Coordinates of C-alpha atoms in Angstrom, one line a residue:
X13 CA -20.3 -41.4 -5.4
X14 CA -16.5 -41.7 -6.0
X15 CA -15.4 -44.3 -8.8
X16 CA -12.6 -46.1 -6.4
X17 CA -15.2 -46.6 -3.9
X18 CA -17.4 -48.4 -6.4
X19 CA -14.9 -50.8 -7.1
X20 CA -15.0 -53.8 -4.7
X21 CA -12.1 -54.8 -3.0
X22 CA -11.5 -58.7 -3.3
X23 CA -10.0 -59.9 0.2
X24 CA -8.5 -63.4 0.1
X25 CA -8.2 -65.3 3.6
X26 CA -4.7 -66.8 4.1
X27 CA -4.3 -70.5 3.8
X28 CA -4.1 -72.1 7.2
X29 CA -1.1 -74.5 7.9
X30 CA -3.3 -77.5 7.7
X31 CA -4.6 -76.5 4.5
X32 CA -1.1 -75.7 3.2
X33 CA 0.0 -79.0 4.4
X34 CA -2.7 -81.1 2.8
X35 CA -2.1 -78.9 -0.5
X36 CA 1.5 -79.8 -0.4
X37 CA 1.0 -83.6 -0.1
X38 CA -1.2 -83.2 -3.1
X39 CA 1.3 -81.5 -5.0
X40 CA 4.2 -83.8 -4.3
X41 CA 1.5 -86.8 -5.2
X42 CA 0.4 -85.4 -8.4
X43 CA 4.3 -84.4 -9.3
X44 CA 5.3 -87.9 -8.8
X45 CA 2.9 -89.1 -11.8
X46 CA 5.2 -87.3 -14.3
X47 CA 8.1 -89.3 -15.6
X48 CA 11.2 -88.3 -17.8
X49 CA 10.5 -90.8 -20.7
X50 CA 14.2 -91.4 -20.6
X51 CA 14.8 -92.3 -17.0
X52 CA 12.1 -94.4 -15.3
X53 CA 11.9 -92.3 -12.3
X54 CA 9.2 -89.4 -11.5
X55 CA 10.3 -85.8 -11.8
X56 CA 9.9 -85.2 -8.2
X57 CA 12.4 -87.9 -6.9
X58 CA 14.7 -86.7 -9.9
X59 CA 15.0 -83.4 -8.2
X60 CA 13.6 -81.8 -11.4
X61 CA 11.3 -79.3 -9.1
X62 CA 13.2 -76.6 -8.1
X63 CA 10.5 -74.2 -6.7
X64 CA 6.9 -74.3 -5.9
X65 CA 4.9 -71.3 -4.8
X66 CA 1.2 -71.5 -3.5
X67 CA -1.0 -68.3 -3.3
X68 CA -3.7 -68.0 -0.7
X69 CA -5.9 -68.1 -3.9
X70 CA -4.4 -71.5 -4.6
X71 CA -2.7 -70.3 -7.8
X72 CA 0.5 -72.6 -8.3
X73 CA 3.8 -71.4 -9.8
X74 CA 6.3 -74.1 -10.5
X75 CA 10.1 -73.9 -11.5
X76 CA 11.5 -76.9 -12.9
X77 CA 14.4 -77.9 -15.0
X78 CA 15.4 -81.0 -17.2
X79 CA 18.1 -83.6 -16.9
X80 CA 19.5 -81.8 -20.0
X81 CA 18.8 -78.7 -21.9
X82 CA 18.4 -80.5 -25.2
X83 CA 15.9 -82.9 -23.5
X84 CA 13.8 -84.1 -26.4
X85 CA 10.4 -83.4 -24.2
X86 CA 11.6 -80.0 -23.3
X87 CA 8.3 -78.6 -24.9
X88 CA 5.8 -81.0 -23.7
X89 CA 7.1 -81.7 -19.9
X90 CA 5.9 -78.4 -18.6
X91 CA 2.3 -79.0 -19.9
X92 CA 2.5 -82.4 -18.3
X93 CA 3.3 -81.0 -14.9
X94 CA 0.7 -78.4 -15.5
X95 CA -2.0 -80.6 -16.1
X96 CA -0.9 -83.1 -13.3
X97 CA -1.1 -80.0 -10.9
X98 CA -4.3 -78.6 -12.4
X99 CA -6.2 -81.7 -11.5
X100 CA -6.0 -80.9 -7.7
X101 CA -9.4 -79.9 -6.7
X102 CA -9.8 -76.2 -6.1
X103 CA -6.3 -75.2 -7.6
X104 CA -6.9 -72.1 -9.7
X105 CA -4.1 -71.3 -12.0
X106 CA -0.9 -73.4 -12.6
X107 CA 2.2 -71.9 -14.4
X108 CA 5.1 -73.8 -15.1
X109 CA 8.5 -72.3 -15.9
X110 CA 11.5 -74.2 -17.2
X111 CA 15.1 -72.8 -15.7
X112 CA 18.4 -74.1 -16.2
X113 CA 20.1 -72.2 -13.5
X114 CA 21.3 -74.0 -11.7
X115 CA 22.1 -77.0 -13.9
X116 CA 20.5 -80.1 -12.8
X117 CA 23.2 -82.9 -11.7
X118 CA 22.4 -86.4 -10.3
X119 CA 23.1 -85.1 -6.9
X120 CA 19.6 -83.5 -6.8
X121 CA 18.0 -87.0 -7.0
X122 CA 16.5 -88.5 -4.0
X123 CA 18.0 -91.7 -2.1
X124 CA 14.8 -93.4 -3.7
X125 CA 15.7 -92.4 -7.2
X126 CA 19.3 -93.4 -6.7
X127 CA 18.3 -96.9 -5.5
X128 CA 15.9 -97.3 -8.5
X129 CA 18.8 -96.5 -10.7
X130 CA 21.3 -98.6 -8.9
X131 CA 23.5 -95.3 -8.2
X132 CA 24.5 -96.2 -4.7

């Protein structure tokens, strides 16, 4: 018997659009539970989440930034995001990467965040 034939191939079923939509709603809900401690608005509405990739195996990869590179919680906030997202049922692995390009600026905030901060 060939050694290559003995290795079992793992097949992954692609997520349906309904599954992806439901998972997206859960992701947003969980991301909205994480707040920048210096600004009373959640990181999703602040526009700190730049990218979220979801694999068919429900591995989640998140790219996020901070309002400033010298943010005092820079070492902690990715862990808060990872813990929040990891609590979604059936999510396997969550990785969170801090990126600073492009730099964050207030134009990335949602209208809801701008209202909360009286920035209109």
